[in-house]
C-alpha cells in the first residue's frame, strides 16, 4: 500500500513539472465544499492513504506535508507510515500553517497550483494574498485529478426523492419566498447556491450521492423571478420533474453551472457565501458584476427548526434510544459470553438501528474505539486495526438518519473493571462539563464560544483540555454537522438561537491510554424573560442512559446529581414502554438515581 502511495506521489510530481508548478495544494472538499465528498472527489485520500474527513496535502519538488487538526493527529501518523509524507499537527505550538510553510519553502517567482473547484472562495483569497506577499503566484485552474485518479468512480446517478409534506409543512415556494426576502434586504439580483444540504432543504428533496448525508449533487441560481436547478436530469423522476416545473423551478445541466455563472448580465448584484462556494465559480463571474458576500441565507433559515420539525426530530431520537438501549442490554450479556471486537459491536448496533421504523442509514461512520484507540477522537476501526474488547473504556460515537430526523450520540461504556482511577476522574470531569452545558441558562445573543467555557472549566482546573469543539448543529434528516451554530473556543460570530438543534459533547483523550466523550443532542428554547431580556436554555432529546459505573460520585455537586437523576428518569419513562421486559429491567437499573 505504501509503495502504491509513493508511486502516485511521483506521478503527481511529474505532472506538476509538465504544468510548470512548483507546489500543489490538494484539499479534501468537492466543488460544493462538502465535509463528506463522494468517492469521485477523494483525491487527497487516493494520494496520501489518509482517510480522515479533514486535511490538506501539500506537494513540492522536495517535500510533501499533510496538515491535520487534533481529531486526526494519531490517525494521520498511522496511515502515512512508510510514505514520504510529513504530518503537521495543525494547532500545536510551533507548527506552521500550510500556507506559512509554503512561504518559506518556495522561492519567490514560484507557482503554486490548486484545483479551484475544491477550495472555498474565502479560503482561496487568504492563500492567494499570503503567497503573493512573498512573490508566489497562484494557479487555480489545475485539474490533475482527471489525469491521475485512475479507476475514478463516476458521480452518482441515484434518483432523488421528495420529502413527505407532513414532515416539514413548508413548500418549496414558501421557502423560496423567505430566501427572496433576504435577497431583497441585501439588494441582490442573483443568488448562487452550491451547498448540498442547503439545496436539499430548499427544494424539499433528498438523495444518496454523499455517504451518510441524504443530499444530491446540484447547484442553484435564484433570481427575484426565477430559480434554476443545475442537476443531472437523469436523477429526477418524471413526477418530481413535473412538480419542479409546476413550482417554476427550471432544470439545467449540472455541468453548465460555471458557464451560466460567467454569462450573468452586466450590473448583476450576485449574492453568495464565500465560505460555501468554490473559488472557480466566483472567479467565473464577469468583472462588471457586483459581488455581494454574506453568510448563507438558507443555512440561517434551516438552522431554526419549526415546532413540527422538532416533534419529528424528537421522535427519531426516541427510536434511536430504543435501538441503543437494546444494544447496551445485549452488550452486557455478550461481553460475558463471547469475544467482542470494535467492528463486531458497531455492526451489532447498526443491526438494532435497522430494526427501527423509518431508519435509513448511519449519519456518519461509526466511531467504535476501545482503550487507547479512543484517544484518537475520530478513530474508525478497520480490519487491520480492529481491536478485541476487554476491561476498559469502549467509546461509541454513532448516529442514524431517520425519515424524520438525524441523530448523533456518544457514550463511553465501562467494560469490566476500570482499574485506573484517573480514567474514572476523567470520565467524571467530562460528565460535569456535559451537565454544565446542558443546564446552562443564558441571555439571547450569547455566542457558542461563551458557552464552550462551561464544558472545559472543570478540566482546566485540573490542567486538562480537549482539541475539538463542544457542539455543532444537527440537520433535519440532513447533515449531522450543520451550521451556523457552534459551541467552540473559536467564535464564528454566530449566536445560539431558540429552535437550534445542537450537540453537547466534551471529551478527554490520553494518548496510549483511553478516550472519554459523552454526547447528547439538545434543543435550544426560551426559558423566560425578565427586565434583563429574553433568556434561553437547552433540553436534551437524546434518550439513552449515561453509564454511572465510572462516576466518582463525590466529585459531583448536588445540582449535578439532580440533573443526572432527572435525565435518567425521563429516559426510563420514555423508553420503558417501548422495549422488552428483559431490557426494561436492565434499563431500570441503568437509570436508578445516584
XYZ file of C-alpha atoms in Angstrom:
594
model
C 0.000 0.000 0.000
C 2.785 2.415 0.918
C 4.627 1.712 -2.336
C 1.433 2.425 -4.218
C 1.047 5.768 -2.434
C 4.668 6.725 -3.142
C 4.259 5.834 -6.830
C 1.177 8.037 -7.042
C 3.038 10.953 -5.483
C 5.849 10.516 -8.025
C 3.258 10.698 -10.802
C 1.895 13.920 -9.319
C 5.337 15.493 -9.340
C 5.806 14.509 -12.977
C 2.502 16.157 -13.882
C 3.403 19.243 -11.820
C 6.631 19.597 -13.790
C 4.714 19.383 -17.056
C 2.350 22.135 -15.881
C 5.130 24.356 -14.555
C 4.042 24.081 -10.918
C 6.463 24.302 -8.019
C 3.842 23.264 -5.475
C 0.384 21.711 -5.430
C -2.280 22.021 -2.737
C -4.683 19.050 -2.564
C -7.695 19.677 -0.351
C -10.480 17.419 0.870
C -13.559 19.218 -0.448
C -15.646 18.614 -3.558
C -16.995 21.557 -5.650
C -19.730 22.045 -3.036
C -17.384 22.473 -0.047
C -18.795 19.241 1.412
C -17.466 17.637 4.578
C -18.082 14.154 3.162
C -17.416 14.142 -0.598
C -18.410 11.266 -2.845
C -15.689 8.776 -3.830
C -15.414 10.666 -7.136
C -13.653 13.533 -5.308
C -11.424 11.719 -2.789
C -8.135 12.612 -4.480
C -6.319 13.581 -1.272
C -7.114 10.178 0.211
C -6.100 8.468 -3.055
C -2.675 10.131 -2.939
C -1.895 10.018 0.792
C -3.750 6.991 2.186
C -5.147 9.219 4.947
C -8.948 8.935 5.001
C -9.961 11.448 7.687
C -12.730 13.910 6.867
C -10.399 16.936 7.015
C -6.812 17.541 5.979
C -4.666 19.310 3.386
C -1.884 17.664 1.384
C 0.858 19.940 0.012
C 3.363 18.649 -2.536
C 6.534 20.467 -3.619
C 9.519 19.229 -5.611
C 11.410 18.293 -2.441
C 8.801 17.882 0.331
C 5.302 16.557 0.979
C 3.293 17.629 4.014
C -0.097 16.615 5.389
C -1.845 19.077 7.714
C -4.457 17.655 10.088
C -6.290 19.010 13.128
C -6.332 17.489 16.611
C -9.036 14.963 15.718
C -6.621 13.191 13.378
C -3.124 13.564 14.879
C -2.806 9.885 15.724
C -4.717 8.529 12.733
C -2.679 10.531 10.202
C 0.629 9.316 11.668
C -0.526 5.697 11.453
C -1.962 5.889 7.939
C 1.078 7.601 6.382
C 3.803 5.377 7.843
C 6.192 4.282 5.126
C 5.079 7.096 2.825
C 7.269 10.122 2.098
C 4.820 12.427 3.880
C 5.482 14.589 6.933
C 2.448 15.025 9.188
C 1.933 18.540 10.561
C -0.265 18.736 13.647
C -2.216 21.912 12.937
C -2.848 23.969 16.067
C 0.115 22.659 18.049
C 2.693 25.227 19.274
C 5.391 25.883 16.705
C 3.562 24.110 13.865
C 3.185 26.409 10.829
C 0.029 26.505 8.755
C 0.416 25.008 5.312
C 0.257 28.500 3.822
C 3.079 29.776 6.053
C 5.080 26.639 5.304
C 4.826 27.357 1.583
C 6.057 30.938 2.055
C 9.407 29.814 3.453
C 9.659 26.601 1.413
C 9.132 28.144 -2.023
C 11.367 30.837 -3.511
C 9.773 33.962 -4.956
C 8.559 33.675 -8.571
C 7.340 30.160 -7.823
C 3.898 28.982 -8.947
C 1.558 27.112 -6.616
C -1.391 25.221 -8.066
C -4.770 24.281 -6.657
C -7.980 22.908 -8.116
C -10.273 25.913 -7.697
C -13.294 23.608 -7.585
C -12.072 22.146 -4.271
C -11.400 25.265 -2.202
C -13.942 27.705 -0.727
C -13.512 31.176 -2.214
C -12.796 32.798 1.173
C -10.003 30.311 1.841
C -8.594 30.771 -1.652
C -8.313 34.532 -1.151
C -6.337 34.002 2.065
C -3.940 31.636 0.293
C -3.555 33.897 -2.743
C -2.878 37.042 -0.689
C -0.393 35.401 1.665
C 1.599 33.814 -1.139
C 1.511 36.998 -3.227
C 3.172 38.867 -0.352
C 6.157 36.540 -0.892
C 6.140 36.771 -4.683
C 4.472 33.387 -5.206
C 1.820 33.119 -7.927
C -1.369 31.071 -7.644
C -2.856 28.977 -10.434
C -6.442 27.925 -9.686
C -7.342 26.114 -12.917
C -5.472 22.890 -12.175
C -7.149 19.587 -12.911
C -4.552 16.921 -12.187
C -7.263 14.730 -10.690
C -8.655 13.718 -14.103
C -5.208 12.719 -15.331
C -4.018 10.743 -12.328
C -7.035 9.464 -10.377
C -7.109 6.067 -12.063
C -10.279 3.979 -11.849
C -12.080 7.078 -10.600
C -15.736 6.382 -9.889
C -18.348 8.392 -11.738
C -20.618 10.848 -9.959
C -23.640 9.017 -8.513
C -26.747 8.757 -10.670
C -29.195 7.669 -7.966
C -32.645 9.219 -8.208
C -33.639 11.909 -5.738
C -36.761 11.592 -3.609
C -39.250 14.128 -2.282
C -39.869 14.596 1.434
C -43.315 13.896 2.804
C -45.049 17.257 3.276
C -46.192 16.254 6.765
C -42.584 16.269 7.967
C -41.770 19.934 7.408
C -45.057 21.554 6.314
C -43.286 24.223 4.256
C -43.487 24.140 0.485
C -40.604 24.931 -1.836
C -42.298 28.159 -2.829
C -42.689 29.249 0.797
C -39.015 28.637 1.430
C -38.005 30.410 -1.779
C -40.135 33.377 -0.761
C -38.173 33.561 2.511
C -34.913 33.497 0.553
C -36.110 36.277 -1.738
C -36.987 38.429 1.252
C -33.378 38.133 2.401
C -32.099 38.807 -1.126
C -34.168 41.988 -1.194
C -32.632 43.156 2.081
C -29.189 42.674 0.535
C -30.234 44.259 -2.782
C -29.151 41.113 -4.646
C -30.393 40.207 -8.126
C -28.885 36.688 -8.221
C -28.087 34.172 -5.500
C -25.524 31.419 -6.164
C -26.056 28.305 -4.088
C -23.786 25.243 -4.102
C -24.036 23.829 -0.566
C -25.760 20.467 -0.945
C -27.688 20.434 2.321
C -28.915 23.994 1.683
C -30.225 22.939 -1.720
C -31.832 19.771 -0.338
C -33.588 21.777 2.385
C -34.762 24.473 -0.014
C -36.149 22.050 -2.602
C -37.599 19.525 -0.106
C -35.670 16.836 -1.975
C -33.279 14.220 -0.637
C -30.648 11.981 -2.262
C -27.948 9.397 -1.655
C -24.982 10.897 -3.507
C -22.824 11.534 -0.449
C -22.104 8.933 2.248
C -24.227 9.456 5.382
C -25.748 12.757 4.180
C -29.099 12.482 2.342
C -28.154 15.040 -0.325
C -27.573 15.125 -4.085
C -25.122 16.911 -6.354
C -26.639 20.143 -7.652
C -26.200 23.922 -7.827
C -28.822 26.676 -7.922
C -29.192 30.219 -9.191
C -32.088 32.163 -7.700
C -33.370 35.492 -9.006
C -36.376 37.593 -7.917
C -38.482 35.797 -10.544
C -36.765 32.505 -11.405
C -34.982 29.501 -9.926
C -32.558 27.314 -11.863
C -31.564 23.899 -10.511
C -28.352 22.532 -12.058
C -28.501 18.750 -11.776
C -28.091 15.649 -13.887
C -31.701 15.328 -15.177
C -31.462 11.512 -15.039
C -31.648 11.863 -11.261
C -35.184 13.275 -11.457
C -38.237 11.083 -11.851
C -40.943 12.289 -14.217
C -43.191 13.085 -11.236
C -40.549 15.205 -9.487
C -39.625 16.939 -12.759
C -43.274 17.854 -13.260
C -43.630 19.179 -9.710
C -40.470 21.271 -10.015
C -41.787 22.699 -13.268
C -45.142 23.492 -11.630
C -43.240 25.350 -8.903
C -41.382 27.361 -11.542
C -38.007 25.704 -10.948
C -36.156 25.304 -14.233
C -33.816 22.312 -14.552
C -30.443 22.813 -16.257
C -27.483 20.500 -16.755
C -25.134 20.190 -13.767
C -22.049 20.845 -15.917
C -23.494 24.127 -17.260
C -23.383 25.938 -13.909
C -19.943 27.535 -14.294
C -20.683 28.681 -17.850
C -24.040 30.187 -16.877
C -22.445 31.992 -13.925
C -19.958 33.542 -16.348
C -22.873 34.736 -18.519
C -24.789 36.598 -15.813
C -25.734 40.090 -17.065
C -23.612 43.189 -16.589
C -24.507 45.046 -13.417
C -25.962 41.948 -11.720
C -25.609 42.007 -7.937
C -24.572 38.426 -7.192
C -25.020 37.073 -3.673
C -23.010 34.123 -2.352
C -21.445 32.851 0.847
C -17.657 32.920 0.261
C -17.224 30.038 2.705
C -19.734 27.801 0.912
C -18.954 28.290 -2.773
C -15.776 27.301 -4.549
C -13.191 29.700 -5.942
C -13.580 28.530 -9.529
C -17.232 29.587 -9.623
C -16.651 33.039 -8.130
C -13.714 33.572 -10.500
C -16.103 32.827 -13.368
C -18.140 35.984 -12.621
C -17.692 38.852 -15.051
C -15.774 41.895 -13.862
C -18.832 44.080 -14.355
C -20.969 42.154 -11.864
C -21.219 43.275 -8.239
C -20.202 40.691 -5.663
C -22.411 40.604 -2.564
C -20.803 38.412 0.094
C -22.842 37.308 3.116
C -23.332 34.246 5.325
C -25.612 31.663 3.756
C -29.210 32.869 3.758
C -30.503 29.298 3.509
C -28.295 27.996 6.319
C -29.661 30.639 8.671
C -33.252 29.736 7.777
C -32.893 25.969 8.041
C -30.997 26.083 11.364
C -34.087 27.342 13.222
C -36.239 24.236 13.376
C -40.017 24.590 13.400
C -42.152 23.032 16.142
C -43.215 20.362 13.666
C -39.625 19.549 12.747
C -38.603 19.356 16.413
C -41.517 16.978 17.040
C -40.256 14.609 14.337
C -36.599 15.002 15.346
C -37.544 14.125 18.927
C -39.434 11.040 17.714
C -36.364 9.959 15.733
C -34.253 10.215 18.886
C -36.732 8.034 20.769
C -36.390 5.360 18.081
C -32.641 5.719 18.240
C -32.798 5.411 22.017
C -34.690 2.145 21.755
C -32.042 0.783 19.398
C -29.138 1.833 21.631
C -30.725 0.579 24.852
C -31.389 -2.784 23.186
C -27.736 -2.759 22.123
C -26.425 -1.859 25.605
C -28.509 -4.627 27.159
C -27.102 -7.081 24.600
C -23.547 -5.761 25.152
C -23.657 -6.505 28.870
C -24.671 -10.096 28.171
C -22.361 -10.628 25.182
C -19.271 -9.316 26.990
C -19.553 -12.190 29.450
C -20.257 -14.890 26.869
C -18.404 -14.186 23.610
C -15.407 -12.454 22.048
C -16.208 -8.895 21.004
C -14.308 -6.512 18.771
C -14.744 -2.875 17.777
C -16.206 -3.856 14.408
C -18.497 -6.554 15.758
C -20.136 -4.229 18.309
C -20.532 -1.471 15.691
C -22.199 -3.967 13.360
C -24.500 -5.118 16.166
C -25.593 -1.547 16.958
C -26.351 -0.964 13.278
C -28.406 -4.171 13.306
C -30.519 -2.816 16.183
C -30.961 0.519 14.389
C -32.149 -1.227 11.231
C -34.997 -2.729 13.274
C -36.444 0.751 13.858
C -39.192 2.008 11.565
C -38.012 4.827 9.324
C -34.295 4.116 9.709
C -32.397 4.968 6.513
C -28.672 4.697 7.202
C -25.954 5.824 9.603
C -25.435 9.587 9.833
C -21.634 9.170 9.842
C -19.122 6.353 10.008
C -19.314 4.677 13.408
C -16.571 5.521 15.883
C -16.204 2.310 17.865
C -12.994 2.648 19.838
C -11.693 0.529 22.684
C -8.939 1.527 25.105
C -6.123 3.559 23.624
C -7.831 3.677 20.206
C -10.374 6.078 21.712
C -7.583 8.598 22.315
C -7.877 9.316 18.572
C -11.220 11.054 18.785
C -12.290 10.296 15.201
C -10.890 6.775 15.127
C -12.702 4.440 12.737
C -11.965 0.720 13.115
C -10.773 -1.210 10.084
C -9.995 -4.880 9.518
C -6.335 -4.040 10.151
C -6.913 -2.079 13.386
C -9.922 -3.988 14.736
C -9.262 -4.468 18.458
C -10.652 -7.075 20.818
C -12.664 -5.561 23.681
C -11.541 -6.365 27.210
C -11.613 -4.481 30.502
C -11.548 -0.724 29.931
C -13.464 2.056 28.225
C -15.373 1.471 24.989
C -16.208 4.776 23.293
C -19.031 4.625 20.756
C -19.897 7.753 18.779
C -22.618 6.853 16.294
C -25.717 8.244 14.656
C -28.643 7.455 12.426
C -30.585 9.006 9.578
C -34.317 8.507 10.018
C -37.166 9.669 7.828
C -37.998 12.272 10.466
C -34.602 13.284 11.812
C -30.866 12.902 12.262
C -29.237 11.576 15.439
C -25.751 11.775 16.944
C -24.838 10.195 20.285
C -21.669 9.261 22.155
C -21.482 7.009 25.157
C -18.312 5.869 26.917
C -19.043 2.460 28.376
C -17.194 0.741 31.212
C -16.359 -2.796 30.087
C -15.398 -4.980 33.018
C -13.171 -3.404 35.658
C -11.768 0.110 35.231
C -8.537 -0.256 37.162
C -7.001 3.182 36.661
C -8.595 5.738 38.989
C -7.546 8.581 36.668
C -9.788 7.113 33.968
C -12.783 7.483 36.301
C -11.710 11.012 37.248
C -11.509 11.910 33.539
C -14.926 10.378 32.944
C -16.429 12.426 35.773
C -14.826 15.654 34.576
C -16.326 15.069 31.125
C -19.722 14.405 32.684
C -19.501 17.615 34.733
C -18.716 19.613 31.591
C -21.563 17.934 29.715
C -24.044 18.723 32.503
C -22.837 22.332 32.766
C -23.636 22.993 29.100
C -26.961 21.162 29.250
C -28.039 23.105 32.378
C -26.936 26.477 31.003
C -29.340 29.418 31.030
C -28.076 32.376 29.015
C -29.287 35.686 27.566
C -30.393 35.919 23.955
C -27.434 36.865 21.788
C -24.975 34.567 23.559
C -22.392 33.015 21.242
C -21.332 29.376 21.316
C -17.785 30.387 22.251
C -19.120 31.793 25.526
C -20.902 28.538 26.381
C -17.856 26.474 25.438
C -16.073 27.562 28.611
C -18.709 25.774 30.706
C -17.675 22.437 29.213
C -13.981 22.987 29.988
C -13.770 24.845 33.282
C -13.603 21.712 35.467
C -10.950 20.240 33.181
C -8.930 23.461 33.194
C -8.872 23.374 36.981
C -7.078 20.028 36.579
C -4.876 21.319 33.725
C -6.737 19.214 31.153
C -8.288 20.267 27.834
C -9.569 18.790 24.569
C -8.912 19.844 20.991
C -12.304 19.623 19.281
C -15.387 21.781 19.640
C -18.028 21.108 22.271
C -21.024 21.215 19.957
C -22.273 21.530 16.377
C -25.631 21.939 14.709
C -27.544 18.863 13.516
C -29.778 18.792 10.439
C -33.366 17.650 9.982
C -32.814 14.397 8.059
C -29.805 16.210 6.629
C -26.139 16.608 7.504
C -25.137 15.556 11.008
C -22.841 18.592 11.046
C -24.598 21.797 10.113
C -24.195 25.492 10.876
C -24.210 28.272 11.565
C -24.033 27.483 15.304
C -21.017 26.024 17.028
C -20.039 25.610 20.664
C -16.298 26.003 20.412
C -13.332 28.021 21.659
C -13.252 29.774 18.296
C -16.021 32.342 17.850
C -17.550 32.069 14.390
C -19.818 35.066 15.023
C -22.986 33.011 15.416
C -25.287 33.255 18.416
C -27.280 30.334 19.802
C -30.970 30.795 18.952
C -34.217 29.195 20.058
C -35.030 26.345 17.685
C -31.408 25.343 17.164
C -30.617 21.631 17.494
C -27.047 21.223 18.724
C -24.747 18.615 20.256
C -23.154 18.764 23.720
C -20.019 16.593 23.599
C -16.953 17.406 25.714
C -14.166 14.827 25.982
C -10.748 13.941 27.370
C -8.156 11.970 25.398
C -4.935 10.447 26.759
C -2.688 9.038 24.046
C -1.798 5.403 24.642
C -4.424 5.067 27.391
C -8.067 5.951 26.749
C -10.568 8.443 25.434
C -13.783 9.660 27.057
C -16.651 11.541 25.432
C -20.310 11.967 26.405
C -22.705 13.445 23.850
C -26.387 14.318 23.745
C -28.317 16.320 21.188
C -30.054 19.300 22.808
C -32.717 21.738 21.623
C -32.491 25.425 22.474
C -35.689 27.004 23.807
C -36.833 30.151 25.603
C -36.878 29.657 29.364
C -38.163 33.084 30.397
C -37.983 36.854 30.170
C -37.073 39.478 32.726
C -36.178 43.155 32.822
C -32.762 41.972 31.610
C -34.163 40.474 28.419
C -35.032 37.091 26.972
C -33.226 34.029 28.339
C -32.632 30.700 26.634
C -31.659 27.201 27.708
C -31.294 23.639 26.478
C -33.172 20.409 26.917
C -31.818 17.020 25.766
C -33.665 14.892 23.227
C -31.150 12.040 23.170
C -32.718 9.194 25.103
C -30.078 6.845 26.488
C -28.571 6.207 29.940
C -25.186 7.686 30.768
C -23.037 4.952 32.296
C -22.995 5.534 36.071
C -20.363 2.919 36.906
C -17.227 5.031 36.220
C -18.545 8.144 38.000
C -16.589 9.362 41.004
C -19.784 10.385 42.787
C -18.122 12.613 45.382
C -16.891 14.853 42.535
C -20.496 15.752 41.603
C -22.419 18.585 43.219
C -25.971 18.090 44.416
C -27.242 20.035 41.389
C -25.297 17.790 39.018
C -26.676 14.658 40.701
C -30.186 16.050 40.403
C -29.691 16.787 36.696
C -28.440 13.249 36.034
C -31.251 11.671 38.050
C -33.884 13.815 36.324
C -32.449 12.983 32.902
C -32.410 9.276 33.673
C -35.979 9.450 34.936
C -37.078 10.926 31.584
C -35.111 8.264 29.692
C -36.800 5.473 31.646
C -40.307 6.935 31.334
C -39.839 7.443 27.585
C -38.222 4.155 26.604
C -39.504 1.577 29.101
C -42.885 1.100 27.360
C -41.076 0.502 24.046
C -38.675 -2.301 24.982
C -38.985 -5.917 26.085
C -39.349 -6.916 29.729
C -35.713 -8.043 29.976
C -34.434 -4.788 28.509
C -36.839 -2.802 30.705
C -35.381 -4.450 33.802
C -31.846 -3.591 32.660
C -32.929 -0.022 31.843
C -34.404 0.395 35.304
C -31.061 -0.384 36.882
C -29.149 1.790 34.398
C -31.334 4.796 35.225
C -31.640 4.396 39.006
C -30.887 7.561 40.958
C -27.442 8.078 42.410
